[in-house]
Every structure is written in structure tokens, then in C-alpha cells.
GROMACS .gro file of C-alpha atoms in nm:
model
  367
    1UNK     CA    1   0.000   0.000   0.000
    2UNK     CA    2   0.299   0.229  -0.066
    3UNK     CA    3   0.037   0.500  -0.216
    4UNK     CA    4  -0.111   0.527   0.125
    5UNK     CA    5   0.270   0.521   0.304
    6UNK     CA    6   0.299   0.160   0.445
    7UNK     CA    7   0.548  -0.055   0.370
    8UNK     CA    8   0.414  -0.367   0.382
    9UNK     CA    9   0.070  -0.469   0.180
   10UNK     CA   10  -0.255  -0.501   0.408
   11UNK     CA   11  -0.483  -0.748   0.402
   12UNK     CA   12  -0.844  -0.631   0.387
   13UNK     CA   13  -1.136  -0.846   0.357
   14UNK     CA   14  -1.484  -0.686   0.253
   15UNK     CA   15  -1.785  -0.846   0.346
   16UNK     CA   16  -2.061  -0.631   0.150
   17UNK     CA   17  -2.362  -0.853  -0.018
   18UNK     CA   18  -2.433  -0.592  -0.229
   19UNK     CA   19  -2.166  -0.703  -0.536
   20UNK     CA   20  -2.174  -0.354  -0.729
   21UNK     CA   21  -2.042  -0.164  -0.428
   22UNK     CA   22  -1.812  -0.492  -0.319
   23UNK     CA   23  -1.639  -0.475  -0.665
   24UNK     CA   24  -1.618  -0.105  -0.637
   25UNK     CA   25  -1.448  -0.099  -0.273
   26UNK     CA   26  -1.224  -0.402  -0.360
   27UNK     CA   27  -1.078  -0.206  -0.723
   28UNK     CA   28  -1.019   0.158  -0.484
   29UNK     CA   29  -0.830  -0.049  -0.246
   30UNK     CA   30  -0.646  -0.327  -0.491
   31UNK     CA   31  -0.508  -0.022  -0.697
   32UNK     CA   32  -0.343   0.100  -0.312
   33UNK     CA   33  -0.170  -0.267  -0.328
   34UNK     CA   34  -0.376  -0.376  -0.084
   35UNK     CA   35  -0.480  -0.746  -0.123
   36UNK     CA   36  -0.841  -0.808  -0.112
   37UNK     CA   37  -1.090  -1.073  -0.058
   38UNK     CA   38  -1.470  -1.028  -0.107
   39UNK     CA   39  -1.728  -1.183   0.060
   40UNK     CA   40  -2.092  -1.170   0.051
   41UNK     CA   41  -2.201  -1.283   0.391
   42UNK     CA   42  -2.094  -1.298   0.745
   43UNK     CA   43  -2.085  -1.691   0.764
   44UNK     CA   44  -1.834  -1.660   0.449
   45UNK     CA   45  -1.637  -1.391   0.616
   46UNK     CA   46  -1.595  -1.525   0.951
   47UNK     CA   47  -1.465  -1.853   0.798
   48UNK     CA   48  -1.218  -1.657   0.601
   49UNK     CA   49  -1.075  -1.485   0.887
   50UNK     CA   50  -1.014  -1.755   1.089
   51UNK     CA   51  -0.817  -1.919   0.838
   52UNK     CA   52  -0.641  -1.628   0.680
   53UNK     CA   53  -0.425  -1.335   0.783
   54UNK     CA   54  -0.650  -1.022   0.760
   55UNK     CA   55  -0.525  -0.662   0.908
   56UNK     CA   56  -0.889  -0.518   0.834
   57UNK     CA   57  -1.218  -0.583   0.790
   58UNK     CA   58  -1.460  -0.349   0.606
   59UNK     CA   59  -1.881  -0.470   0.644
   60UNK     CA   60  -2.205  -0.354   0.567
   61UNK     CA   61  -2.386  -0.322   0.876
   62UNK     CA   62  -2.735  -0.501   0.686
   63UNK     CA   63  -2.668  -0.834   0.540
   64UNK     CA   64  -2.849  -1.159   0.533
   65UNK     CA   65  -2.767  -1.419   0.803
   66UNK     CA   66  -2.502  -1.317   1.017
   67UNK     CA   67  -2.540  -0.929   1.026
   68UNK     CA   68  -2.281  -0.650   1.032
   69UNK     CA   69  -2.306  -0.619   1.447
   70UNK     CA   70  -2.331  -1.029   1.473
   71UNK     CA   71  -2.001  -1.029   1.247
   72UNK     CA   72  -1.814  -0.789   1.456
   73UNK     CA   73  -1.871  -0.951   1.762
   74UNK     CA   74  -1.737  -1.281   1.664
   75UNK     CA   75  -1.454  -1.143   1.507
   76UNK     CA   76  -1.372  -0.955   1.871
   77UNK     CA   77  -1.424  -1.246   2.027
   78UNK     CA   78  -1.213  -1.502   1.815
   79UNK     CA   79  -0.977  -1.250   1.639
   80UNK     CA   80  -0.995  -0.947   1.844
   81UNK     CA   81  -0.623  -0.751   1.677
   82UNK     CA   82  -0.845  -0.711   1.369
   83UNK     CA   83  -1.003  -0.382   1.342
   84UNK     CA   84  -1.326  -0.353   1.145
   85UNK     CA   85  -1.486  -0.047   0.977
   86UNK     CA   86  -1.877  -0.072   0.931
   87UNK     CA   87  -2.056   0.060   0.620
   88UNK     CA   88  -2.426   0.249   0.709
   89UNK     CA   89  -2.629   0.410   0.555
   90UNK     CA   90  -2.751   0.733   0.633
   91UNK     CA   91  -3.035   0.714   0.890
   92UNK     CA   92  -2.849   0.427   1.043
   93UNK     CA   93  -2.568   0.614   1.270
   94UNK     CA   94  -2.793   0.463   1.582
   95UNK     CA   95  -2.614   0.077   1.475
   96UNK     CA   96  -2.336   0.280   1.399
   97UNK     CA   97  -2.243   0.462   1.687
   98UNK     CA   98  -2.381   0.024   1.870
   99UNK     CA   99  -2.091  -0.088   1.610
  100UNK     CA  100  -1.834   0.152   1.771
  101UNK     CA  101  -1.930   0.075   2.143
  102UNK     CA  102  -1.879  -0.317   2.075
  103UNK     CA  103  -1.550  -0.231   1.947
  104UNK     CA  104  -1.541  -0.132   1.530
  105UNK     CA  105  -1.248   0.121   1.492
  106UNK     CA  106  -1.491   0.332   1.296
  107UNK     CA  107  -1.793   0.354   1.040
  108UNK     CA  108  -1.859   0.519   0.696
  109UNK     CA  109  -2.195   0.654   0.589
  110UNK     CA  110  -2.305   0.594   0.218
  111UNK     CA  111  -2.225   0.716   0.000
  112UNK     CA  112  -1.927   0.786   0.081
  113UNK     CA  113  -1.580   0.929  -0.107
  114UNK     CA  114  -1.300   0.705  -0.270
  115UNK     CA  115  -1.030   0.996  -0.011
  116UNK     CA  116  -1.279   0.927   0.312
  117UNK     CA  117  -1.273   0.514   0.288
  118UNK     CA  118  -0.910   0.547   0.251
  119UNK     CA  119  -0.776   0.746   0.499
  120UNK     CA  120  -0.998   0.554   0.727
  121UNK     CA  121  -0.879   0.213   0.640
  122UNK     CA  122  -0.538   0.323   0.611
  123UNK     CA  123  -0.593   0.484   0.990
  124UNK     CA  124  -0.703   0.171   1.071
  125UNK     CA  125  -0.463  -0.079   0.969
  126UNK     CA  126  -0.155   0.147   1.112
  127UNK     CA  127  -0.402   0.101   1.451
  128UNK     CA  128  -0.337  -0.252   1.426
  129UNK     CA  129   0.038  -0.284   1.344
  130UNK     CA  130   0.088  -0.055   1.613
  131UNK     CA  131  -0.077  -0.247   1.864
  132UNK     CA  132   0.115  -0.567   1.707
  133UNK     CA  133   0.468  -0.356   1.720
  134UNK     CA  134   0.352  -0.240   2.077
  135UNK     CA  135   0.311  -0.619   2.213
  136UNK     CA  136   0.634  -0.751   2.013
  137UNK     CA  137   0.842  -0.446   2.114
  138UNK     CA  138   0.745  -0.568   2.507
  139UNK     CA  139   0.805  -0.897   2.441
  140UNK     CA  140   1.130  -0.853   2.301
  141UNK     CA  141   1.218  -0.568   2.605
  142UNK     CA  142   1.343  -0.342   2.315
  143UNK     CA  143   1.582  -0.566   2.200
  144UNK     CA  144   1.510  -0.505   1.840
  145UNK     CA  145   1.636  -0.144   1.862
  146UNK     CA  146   1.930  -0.217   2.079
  147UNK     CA  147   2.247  -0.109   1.959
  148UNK     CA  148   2.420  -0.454   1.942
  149UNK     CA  149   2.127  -0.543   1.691
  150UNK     CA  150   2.194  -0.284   1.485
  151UNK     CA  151   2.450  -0.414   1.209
  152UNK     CA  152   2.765  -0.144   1.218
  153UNK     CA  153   3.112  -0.237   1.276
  154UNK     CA  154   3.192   0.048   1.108
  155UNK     CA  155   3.355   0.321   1.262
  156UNK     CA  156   3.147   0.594   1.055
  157UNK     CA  157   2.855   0.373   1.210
  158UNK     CA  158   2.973   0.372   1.560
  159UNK     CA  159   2.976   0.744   1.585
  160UNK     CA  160   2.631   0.736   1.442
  161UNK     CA  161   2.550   0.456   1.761
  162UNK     CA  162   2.730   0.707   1.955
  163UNK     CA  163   2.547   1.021   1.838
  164UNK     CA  164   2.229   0.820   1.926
  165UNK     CA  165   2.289   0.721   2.276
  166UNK     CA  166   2.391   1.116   2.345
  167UNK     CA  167   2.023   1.244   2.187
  168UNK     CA  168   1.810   0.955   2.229
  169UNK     CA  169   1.728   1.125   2.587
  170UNK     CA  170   1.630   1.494   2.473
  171UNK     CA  171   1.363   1.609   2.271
  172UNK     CA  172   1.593   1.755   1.987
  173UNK     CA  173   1.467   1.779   1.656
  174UNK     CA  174   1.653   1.534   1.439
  175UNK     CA  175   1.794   1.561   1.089
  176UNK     CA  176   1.868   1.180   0.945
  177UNK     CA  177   2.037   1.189   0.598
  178UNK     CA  178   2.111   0.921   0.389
  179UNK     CA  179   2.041   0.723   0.077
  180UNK     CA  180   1.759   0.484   0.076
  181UNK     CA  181   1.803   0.189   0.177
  182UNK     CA  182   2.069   0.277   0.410
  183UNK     CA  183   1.852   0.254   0.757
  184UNK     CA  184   1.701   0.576   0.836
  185UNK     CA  185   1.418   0.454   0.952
  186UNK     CA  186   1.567   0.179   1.158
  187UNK     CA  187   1.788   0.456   1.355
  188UNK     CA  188   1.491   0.692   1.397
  189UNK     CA  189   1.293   0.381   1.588
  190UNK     CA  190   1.632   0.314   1.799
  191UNK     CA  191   1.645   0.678   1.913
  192UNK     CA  192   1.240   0.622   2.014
  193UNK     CA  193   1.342   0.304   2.192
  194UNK     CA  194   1.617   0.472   2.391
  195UNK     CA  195   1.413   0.796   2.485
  196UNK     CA  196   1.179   0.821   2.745
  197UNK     CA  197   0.911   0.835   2.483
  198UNK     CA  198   0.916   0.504   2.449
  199UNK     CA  199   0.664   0.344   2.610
  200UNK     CA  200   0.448   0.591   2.341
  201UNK     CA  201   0.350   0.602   1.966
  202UNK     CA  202   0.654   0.532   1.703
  203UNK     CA  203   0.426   0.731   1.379
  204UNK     CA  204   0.607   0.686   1.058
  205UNK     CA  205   0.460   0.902   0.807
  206UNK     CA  206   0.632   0.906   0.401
  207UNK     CA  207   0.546   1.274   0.312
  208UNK     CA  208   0.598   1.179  -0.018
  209UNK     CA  209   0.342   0.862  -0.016
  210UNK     CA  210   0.045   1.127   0.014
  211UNK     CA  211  -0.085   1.416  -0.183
  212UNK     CA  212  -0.047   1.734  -0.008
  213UNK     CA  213  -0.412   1.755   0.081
  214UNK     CA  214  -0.447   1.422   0.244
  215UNK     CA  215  -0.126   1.458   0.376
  216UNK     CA  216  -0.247   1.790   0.605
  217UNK     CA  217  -0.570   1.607   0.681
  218UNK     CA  218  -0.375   1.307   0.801
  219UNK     CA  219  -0.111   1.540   1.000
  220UNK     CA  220  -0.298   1.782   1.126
  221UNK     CA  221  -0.678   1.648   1.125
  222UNK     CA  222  -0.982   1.812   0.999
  223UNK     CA  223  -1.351   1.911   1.104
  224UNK     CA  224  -1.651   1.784   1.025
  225UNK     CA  225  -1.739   1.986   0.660
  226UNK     CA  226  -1.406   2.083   0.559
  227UNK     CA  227  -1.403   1.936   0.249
  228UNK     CA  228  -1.597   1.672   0.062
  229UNK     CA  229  -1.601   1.353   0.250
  230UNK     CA  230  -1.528   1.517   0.582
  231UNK     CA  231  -1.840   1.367   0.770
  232UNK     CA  232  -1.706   1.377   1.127
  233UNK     CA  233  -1.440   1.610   1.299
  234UNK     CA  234  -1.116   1.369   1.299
  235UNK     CA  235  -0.775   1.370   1.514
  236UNK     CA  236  -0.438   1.435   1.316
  237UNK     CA  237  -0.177   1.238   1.414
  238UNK     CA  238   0.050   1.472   1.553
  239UNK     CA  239  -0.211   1.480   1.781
  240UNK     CA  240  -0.259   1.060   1.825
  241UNK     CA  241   0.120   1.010   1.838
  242UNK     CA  242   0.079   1.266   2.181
  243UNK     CA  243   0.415   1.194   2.397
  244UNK     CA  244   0.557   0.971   2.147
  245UNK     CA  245   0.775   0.970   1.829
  246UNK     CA  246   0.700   1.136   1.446
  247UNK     CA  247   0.949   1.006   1.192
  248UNK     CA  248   0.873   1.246   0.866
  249UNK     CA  249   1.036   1.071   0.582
  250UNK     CA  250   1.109   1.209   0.272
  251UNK     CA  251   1.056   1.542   0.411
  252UNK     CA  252   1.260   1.692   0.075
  253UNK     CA  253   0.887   1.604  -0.108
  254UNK     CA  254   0.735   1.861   0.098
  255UNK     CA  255   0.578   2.174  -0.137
  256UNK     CA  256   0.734   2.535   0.026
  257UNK     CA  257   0.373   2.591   0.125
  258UNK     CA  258   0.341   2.281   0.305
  259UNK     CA  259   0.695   2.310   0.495
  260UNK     CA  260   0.562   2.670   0.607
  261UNK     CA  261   0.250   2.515   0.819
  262UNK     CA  262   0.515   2.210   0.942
  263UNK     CA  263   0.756   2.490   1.098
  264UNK     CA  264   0.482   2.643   1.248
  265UNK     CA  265   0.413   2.304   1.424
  266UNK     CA  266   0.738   2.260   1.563
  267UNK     CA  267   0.765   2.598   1.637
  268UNK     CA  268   0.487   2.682   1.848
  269UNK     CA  269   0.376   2.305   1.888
  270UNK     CA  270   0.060   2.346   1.774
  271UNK     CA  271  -0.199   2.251   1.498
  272UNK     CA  272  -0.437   2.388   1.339
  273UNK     CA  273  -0.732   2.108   1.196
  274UNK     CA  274  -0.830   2.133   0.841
  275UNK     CA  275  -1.150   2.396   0.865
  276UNK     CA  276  -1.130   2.465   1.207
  277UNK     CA  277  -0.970   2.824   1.356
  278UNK     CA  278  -0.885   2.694   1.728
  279UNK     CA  279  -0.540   2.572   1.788
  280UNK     CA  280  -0.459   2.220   1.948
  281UNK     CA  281  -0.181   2.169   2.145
  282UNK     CA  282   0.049   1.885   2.085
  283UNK     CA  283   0.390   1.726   2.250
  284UNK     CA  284   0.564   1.511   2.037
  285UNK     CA  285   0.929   1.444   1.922
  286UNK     CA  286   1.028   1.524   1.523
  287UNK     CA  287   1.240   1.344   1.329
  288UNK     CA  288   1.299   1.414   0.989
  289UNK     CA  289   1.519   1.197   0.707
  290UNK     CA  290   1.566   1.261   0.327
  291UNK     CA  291   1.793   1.105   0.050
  292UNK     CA  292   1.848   1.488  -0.136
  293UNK     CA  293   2.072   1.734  -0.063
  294UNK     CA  294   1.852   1.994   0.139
  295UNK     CA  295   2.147   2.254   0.119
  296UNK     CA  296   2.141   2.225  -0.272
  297UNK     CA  297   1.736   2.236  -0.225
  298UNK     CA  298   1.787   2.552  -0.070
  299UNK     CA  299   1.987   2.709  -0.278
  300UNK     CA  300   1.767   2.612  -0.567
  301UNK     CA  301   1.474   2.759  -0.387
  302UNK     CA  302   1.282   2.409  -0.314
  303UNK     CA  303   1.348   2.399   0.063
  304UNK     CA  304   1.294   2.644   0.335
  305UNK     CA  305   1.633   2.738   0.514
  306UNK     CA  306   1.483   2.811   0.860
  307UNK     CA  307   1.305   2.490   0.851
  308UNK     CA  308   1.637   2.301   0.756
  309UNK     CA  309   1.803   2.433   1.085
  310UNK     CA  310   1.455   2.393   1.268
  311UNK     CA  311   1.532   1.965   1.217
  312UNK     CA  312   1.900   1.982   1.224
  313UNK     CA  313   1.922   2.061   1.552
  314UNK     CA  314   2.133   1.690   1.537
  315UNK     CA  315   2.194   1.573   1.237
  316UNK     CA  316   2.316   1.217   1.147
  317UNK     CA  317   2.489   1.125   0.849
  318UNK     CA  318   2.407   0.754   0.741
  319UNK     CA  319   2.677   0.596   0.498
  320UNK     CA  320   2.592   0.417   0.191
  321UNK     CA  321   2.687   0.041   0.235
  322UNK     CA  322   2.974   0.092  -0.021
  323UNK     CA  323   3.169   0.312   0.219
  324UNK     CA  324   3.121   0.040   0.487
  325UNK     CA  325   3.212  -0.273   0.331
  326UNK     CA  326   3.346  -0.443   0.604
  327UNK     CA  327   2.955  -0.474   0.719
  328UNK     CA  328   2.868  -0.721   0.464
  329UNK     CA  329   2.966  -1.021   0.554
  330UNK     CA  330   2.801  -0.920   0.886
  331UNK     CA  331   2.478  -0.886   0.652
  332UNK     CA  332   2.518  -1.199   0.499
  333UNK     CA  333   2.510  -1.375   0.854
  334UNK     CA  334   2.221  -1.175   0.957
  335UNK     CA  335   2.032  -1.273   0.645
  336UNK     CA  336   2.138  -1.646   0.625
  337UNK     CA  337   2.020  -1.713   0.998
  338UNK     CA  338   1.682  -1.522   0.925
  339UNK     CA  339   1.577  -1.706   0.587
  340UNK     CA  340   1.705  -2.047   0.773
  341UNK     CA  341   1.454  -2.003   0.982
  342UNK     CA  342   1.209  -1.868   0.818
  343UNK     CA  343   1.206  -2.151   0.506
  344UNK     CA  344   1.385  -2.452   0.685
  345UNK     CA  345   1.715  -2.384   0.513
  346UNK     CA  346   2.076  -2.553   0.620
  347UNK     CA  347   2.282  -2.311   0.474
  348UNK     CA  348   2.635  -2.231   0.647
  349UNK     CA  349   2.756  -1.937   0.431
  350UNK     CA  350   2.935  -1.845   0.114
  351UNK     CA  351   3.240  -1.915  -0.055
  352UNK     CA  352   3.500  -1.684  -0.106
  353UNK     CA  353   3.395  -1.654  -0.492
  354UNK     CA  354   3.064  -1.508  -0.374
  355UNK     CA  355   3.221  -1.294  -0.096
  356UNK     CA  356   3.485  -1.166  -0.370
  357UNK     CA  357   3.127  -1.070  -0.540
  358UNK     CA  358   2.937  -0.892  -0.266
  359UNK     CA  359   3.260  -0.715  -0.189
  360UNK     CA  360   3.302  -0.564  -0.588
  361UNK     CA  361   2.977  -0.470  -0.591
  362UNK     CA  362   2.882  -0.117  -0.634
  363UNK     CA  363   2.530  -0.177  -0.390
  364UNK     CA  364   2.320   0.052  -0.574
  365UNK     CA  365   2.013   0.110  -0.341
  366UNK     CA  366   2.187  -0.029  -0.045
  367UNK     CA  367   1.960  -0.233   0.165
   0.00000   0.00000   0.00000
């Protein structure tokens, strides 16, 4: 669903019995690179689930048999991580508003808009891999994120490590640069994990996964009329990720008009809703990352200066992996012991004709 700025494709089942508007939600979300499964009853779609992975579960409220109320109770009771968004039509917010209080992460009145359905699903799946990251990140006592994890016997890379245990405690803006592929987001999430933010909200957000418009709306919320499709008034998620961590990647897509309203965040700490005039307050830690030269950006007029030394506060310089060759074979481990468990594999390593290779190799792209 890289249009909608995850990483990693959802799976979304629809259980709609009407098959005009079922074919019609599954083509809106397929063409995100979601996958999607159709159903026309609740029977059908609680036998799915409890076979399949699903992340999300979109349902019409009315159906034959097992109803849209019926369905989301057994799906909280067996499978309770999935979220589920109801479909209602308008007149119907009373089983609505019953949906929400048994436990749906939200509801959509027909007809509704292509933007609204997706920045609620979207919302909605992110709700549930947080929750997942949450549990896993307690299980594993931050271990993921601790520095001996983190693959980097290079010396370039242990003054990054080093940089990050000094600033991981503040509340610093933070300036990551680097090409992709070369961990920026993996260091951003380390820095959460050693900061006393981080029992809080990690929100990545790819600034340039989202048009500008539904990028604000995300950010900063909106109220109920602001535009078309804006049926209720609706958090930003500055304001969900309160206490916690915002990673803004890509932050060199960002129009001048856009990186205006972001400096007046993290200046006064504050945002303003889409169509609303009263300020809300927020308390949140920025980091920033981008593969461009902002300095060159700002000389050619497509960055803001004072928002460049608004993030760099610290900045951290991430070297490509062919500066830091002596990491690969480190990689190689990493990757070998992962995919042996993962498919059943035996395999001990390479031989020195395919370490010879990994060495020459330019690494376009990095990682």
C-alpha cells in the first residue's frame, strides 16, 4: 500500500452482499496494493478470517444471516487484533455509533468518497500494526532497537550509535540523511526506543506517499465539513502520536507551502485542523530523514532554510553500504540465519567466490 505510506501490503477483507459496491471498494483499495478478498455474507467472512491473515475488515452493517453487528462480535471475540470499519447508511448512525461501542475502529456513511474510505482504512490498519509492534516491542524488552542489533562495525557507524545514545534522551529535533536503503528509519525507531518516549507512539509518516491535501488532513486532522467527505471532525496524528515519536520521511517532497505550516508546528507546537480556527496543542518528538541534498534544495529555492536548521538541531549522516564494506559479511550472517529459519534452510555461508562478489559490488540502493 505504498500510495497510502505503508510498507508492507494489508490485508483487507470486505464483506458487502451488495456485489456492485463490493467490486467497487475491492478495485479503490487493490489499486493501493492492498490485497483483497470479497465476501458476501458474514458466515463466508468469519470462515475466512479464521483461516487467513486479515489486518482489516470493512462490512455492511445489513446483510443476510449473520449481520454486520453479529459479524463484529465474533470477530472480537475469536480474532480481536483485527479492526473492522462498518458501512451504514444514512439514517443508520444509531447501529453505527452500537458498532463503535462493541469495538469497530470506525464507520462510513453511504455514500461515501474514494479519499474518506481510505484514509480511514489506512488509519485503521496502522491502529493494528501498532498495537502488534507495541506487544512484540514488550516482548522482546526493546531488543530489536538495541544497539548490538543494529548491524555497524563500522567506525562511521559507531559514531552514528554514539550520536544516538547522546540524543536519544532529549527532545531535539533530528535531521537523518542518507540514501535509501541505508537505515534511516531503523535509527529513527532506535532513538524512540532509547528515549523516554518510548513506552508511546513510534508514527512513521512518508510525506511523499500522500498528496499534499491528504497529507495535512492526516497530520494535522480536519472538522466535520471541511471538504468533501469530511463527515465527522477527525484527530491528526500529531495529535494521536501525543508523547511519542514522528518520523517524517522524505521530508525533501514537501511543497514550500506545506513546509511553512510544518515549521509552524514545531515551532509553536501546535496545529491547526483542516476547517477549524482553534489551535490544538500537541507534545511530540520530530524526526525528519531525506535522500536529497537539502542545502542544494535551498539554494535552488525548493526547501525552506529556517526549517532546515529547525530539524537539524542533530543531524546524522548515514553511509551508503559501499563506504562500509566491512559490514557485509556481517549482513550476509544476519540474512542467512533469518531465511534459515524462516524456510527450513541448512545453509552455512558463502564461498570466497561469492564474498569476492558482494565485496566488488557497487550496492546501488543499499539495503
Amino acid at each position: 500500500m505504498e500510495e497510502m505510506g505503508f510498507a508492507s501490503k494489508p490485508y483487507i477483507l470486505i464483506a458487502e452482499d451488495q456485489q456492485d459496491i463490493a467490486r467497487g471498494l475491492a478495485l479503490v483499495l487493490t489499486e493501493t496494493g492492498a490485497e483483497v478478498m470479497t465476501t458476501s455474507t458474514g458466515e463466508q467472512a468469519l470462515e475466512y478470517i479464521m483461516r487467513n491473515p486479515v489486518d482489516v475488515v470493512i462490512t455492511d452493517i445489513r446483510m443476510p444471516g449473520i449481520g454486520g453487528i453479529s459479524l463484529l462480535e465474533k470477530i472480537k471475540e475469536h480474532r480481536p487484533r483485527i479492526e473492522v470499519i462498518v458501512l451504514t447508511a444514512f439514517g443508520s448512525i444509531e447501529s453505527a455509533i452500537e458498532a463503535m461501542k462493541k469495538g469497530a475502529y470506525h464507520y462510513v456513511t453511504k455514500p461515501f468518497s474514494n479519499d474518506e474510505l481510505l484514509i480511514v482504512v489506512r488509519r485503521a490498519v496502522q491502529e493494528k500494526r501498532f498495537h502488534e509492534e507495541l506487544e512484540y516491542l514488550r516482548e522482546t524488552v526493546g531488543k530489536s532497537y538495541a544497539f548490538e542489533n543494529i548491524i555497524g562495525r563500522n567506525w562511521r557507524m559507531q559514531e552514528v550509535f554514539e550520536t544516538v545514545r547522546k540524543v536519544a534522551p532529549s527532545r531535539a529535533p533530528i535531521l537523518i540523511q542518507g540514501e535509501s536503503g541505508t537505515g534511516k528509519e531503523l535509527i529513527a525507531r532506535a532513538i524512540h526506543q532509547n528515549s523516554p518516549r518510548a513506552k508511546h507512539r513510534f508514527m512513521g509518516i512518508n510525506a511523499a506517499a500522500l498528496p499534499e491535501s491528504l497529507l495535512e488532513a492526516e497530520l494535522f486532522g480536519y472538522k466535520k465539513g471541511a471538504f468533501t467527505g469530511a463527515d465527522y471532525d477527525k484527530k491528526g496524528l500529531l495529535v494521536e502520536a501525543s508523547q511519542g515519536t514522528v518520523f517524517l520521511d522524505e521530508i525533501g517532497s514537501m511543497s514550500l507551502a506545506f513546509q511553512s505550516k510544518l515549521l509552524r508546528v514545531i515551532q509553536e507546537m501546535e496545529v491547526t485542523p483542516v476547517g477549524a480556527t482553534e489551535h490544538v496543542n500537541i507534545d511530540v518528538r520530530f524526526i525528519a530523514a531525506t535522500n536529497i541534498d537539502l542545502e542544494k534544495a535551498i539554494k535552488e529555492g525548493a526547501f525552506r532554510e529556517d526549517l532546515y536548521y529547525r530539524l537539524k538541531v542533530v543531524t546524522i549522516e548515514l553511509p551508503p553500504l559501499r563506504e562500509r564494506k566491512e559490514d557485509i559479511e556481517s549482513f550476509v550472517s544476519f540474512f542467512i540465519e533469518r531465511y534459515n529459519k524462516e524456510f527450513g534452510k541448512r545453509i552455512k555461508g558463502m564461498n570466497e567466490a561469492a564474498k569476492k562478489a558482494l565485496m566488488d559490488y557497487h550496492w546501488p540502493g543499499n539495503i
